[in-house]
Amino acid sequence: MKRDSRLSGVLHVLLHMAEQPGPHTSEALAAAMATNPVVIRRIMAGLREQGFLRSQKGHGGGWTIACDFSRTTLRDIYHALGEPEILAMGNRTDAPGCLVEQAVNAALGQAFDAAEAILLQRFGEVTLADLSADFHARMSGRTALPTLENEHGS
Amino acid sequence: MKRDSRLSGVLHVLLHMAEQPGPHTSEALAAAMATNPVVIRRIMAGLREQGFLRSQKGHGGGWTIACDFSRTTLRDIYHALGEPEILAMGNRTDAPGCLVEQAVNAALGQAFDAAEAILLQRFGEVTLADLSADFHARMSGRTALPTLENEHGS
DNA sequence: GTTTCATGTAATAATATATGTTACGTGATT
DNA sequence: AATCACGTAACATATATTATTACATGAAAC
């Protein structure tokens, strides 16, 4: 399978929207992300349902931000996306009654749970305002942090 | 994509092998795991190359353990498997020059790295002997830990 | 009221990966 | 020489993400 990049994508869109006032059409946002308008609508649907965004049809329509960036965390967005799978690894369960399998999967499961918990905790510690601030810092030539970034490129 | 369950599977096989002396054929191991002998050979190939297992052809051939369970960790096995992808999520990189994308991906990347680091650290703290001990505890009716286990079932 | 614009969504295609299966080659034992 | 077991390539199957096409819905503009 391919790596799921919806969270990265939707955050990219949100920060772009915050840079300009008016409603943004899916087509314009798709152009900025080199993808298809339908993909934009799809990943934004959950955020609309959870009240983070609003959408309007017809002339002058499009998407508008409906949340406070300083009070919205990456974890909120992750949940609005539908909580996509975090780990690429999982337990094999083809011998449910096997005590060996149970011992193996109990140990692995604890490690998996710990990793997921850390990721969600980190997500909860970063607001959209933090991301926007980092972006503006990069705009003015000072990157907020020594960036490693592309280790996790798709 | 489906979740990768090779680590869970190969650990299951290793612990089964430890319960009986002789060389174990891929066919016998496959039967215990409800899969195909070729799948066994495939996931065991890396462990053979790294010296954790030996294999022999011909009559009386099969797989034998070639490592010390008390000195081999889940992290060793994970590396021998070829370090499969840990996270199902990744960064989108369709606008490499975009500072918004860079800010988003830097933040996500740090969270991703932290989660991967925790998982590998946990793997490094558990030996095959630990797993085997837990299995034997379950055999005699006392599970070593209050197990949550199947949250991560395939 | 009709046209135009923009979202909503289903259906399909394209791509990638894990897993299962078949087929054939290689080497060791009987 | 025959049998056994691994080694590996090739192919099939299932699942998931992403992209694309097609059509319906609703709102604004004319």
Coordinates of C-alpha atoms in Angstrom, one line a residue, chain A residues 25-108:
Chain A
T25 CA -12.7 26.9 -4.2
S26 CA -11.7 23.3 -4.3
E27 CA -10.3 23.9 -7.7
A28 CA -8.0 26.7 -6.5
L29 CA -6.8 24.6 -3.5
A30 CA -6.3 21.6 -5.7
A31 CA -4.1 23.6 -8.0
A32 CA -1.9 24.7 -5.0
M33 CA -1.5 21.0 -4.0
A34 CA -1.1 19.5 -7.5
T35 CA -4.1 17.3 -7.1
N36 CA -7.8 17.0 -8.1
P37 CA -10.6 19.1 -6.7
V38 CA -12.5 15.9 -5.7
V39 CA -9.6 14.9 -3.5
I40 CA -9.9 18.2 -1.7
R41 CA -13.6 17.8 -1.1
R42 CA -13.0 14.3 0.1
I43 CA -10.4 15.1 2.7
M44 CA -12.2 18.3 3.8
A45 CA -15.6 16.6 4.3
G46 CA -14.8 15.4 7.8
L47 CA -13.6 18.8 8.8
R48 CA -16.8 20.4 7.6
E49 CA -18.9 17.8 9.6
Q50 CA -16.9 18.5 12.7
G51 CA -17.4 22.3 12.3
F52 CA -13.8 23.2 11.5
L53 CA -14.7 24.4 8.0
R54 CA -17.8 25.6 6.2
S55 CA -18.6 25.2 2.5
Q56 CA -20.9 27.0 0.2
K57 CA -22.3 26.2 -3.2
G58 CA -22.9 28.5 -6.1
H59 CA -21.3 31.7 -7.3
G60 CA -18.8 33.1 -4.8
G61 CA -18.9 29.8 -2.9
G62 CA -16.1 27.6 -1.7
W63 CA -14.5 26.8 1.7
T64 CA -14.0 29.1 4.7
I65 CA -12.3 28.5 8.0
A66 CA -14.7 28.1 10.9
C67 CA -12.3 27.3 13.8
D68 CA -9.8 29.1 16.0
F69 CA -6.3 28.1 14.9
S70 CA -4.9 28.7 18.4
R71 CA -7.3 26.2 19.9
T72 CA -7.2 23.5 17.2
T73 CA -4.6 20.8 17.4
L74 CA -3.3 18.3 14.9
R75 CA -5.1 15.7 16.9
D76 CA -8.4 17.5 16.3
I77 CA -7.7 17.4 12.6
Y78 CA -6.6 13.8 12.7
H79 CA -9.9 12.8 14.4
A80 CA -11.9 14.9 11.9
L81 CA -10.2 13.0 9.1
G82 CA -11.7 9.8 10.5
E83 CA -8.7 8.6 12.6
P84 CA -6.8 6.9 9.8
E85 CA -4.6 3.9 10.6
I86 CA -1.4 5.0 12.3
L87 CA 0.8 1.9 12.1
A88 CA 1.7 -0.1 9.0
M89 CA 2.4 -3.2 11.1
G90 CA -0.1 -5.3 13.0
N91 CA -0.5 -8.7 14.6
R92 CA -1.1 -11.9 12.8
T93 CA -4.2 -13.7 14.1
D94 CA -4.5 -16.9 12.1
A95 CA -4.2 -19.2 15.2
P96 CA -6.4 -17.5 17.7
G97 CA -6.2 -20.3 20.3
C98 CA -2.4 -20.5 20.1
L99 CA -0.7 -19.4 23.4
V100 CA 2.5 -18.7 21.4
E101 CA 0.6 -16.3 19.2
Q102 CA -1.0 -14.7 22.2
A103 CA 2.3 -14.2 24.0
V104 CA 3.8 -12.7 20.8
N105 CA 0.9 -10.4 20.1
A106 CA 0.6 -9.2 23.7
A107 CA 4.2 -8.0 23.6
L108 CA 3.9 -6.5 20.2

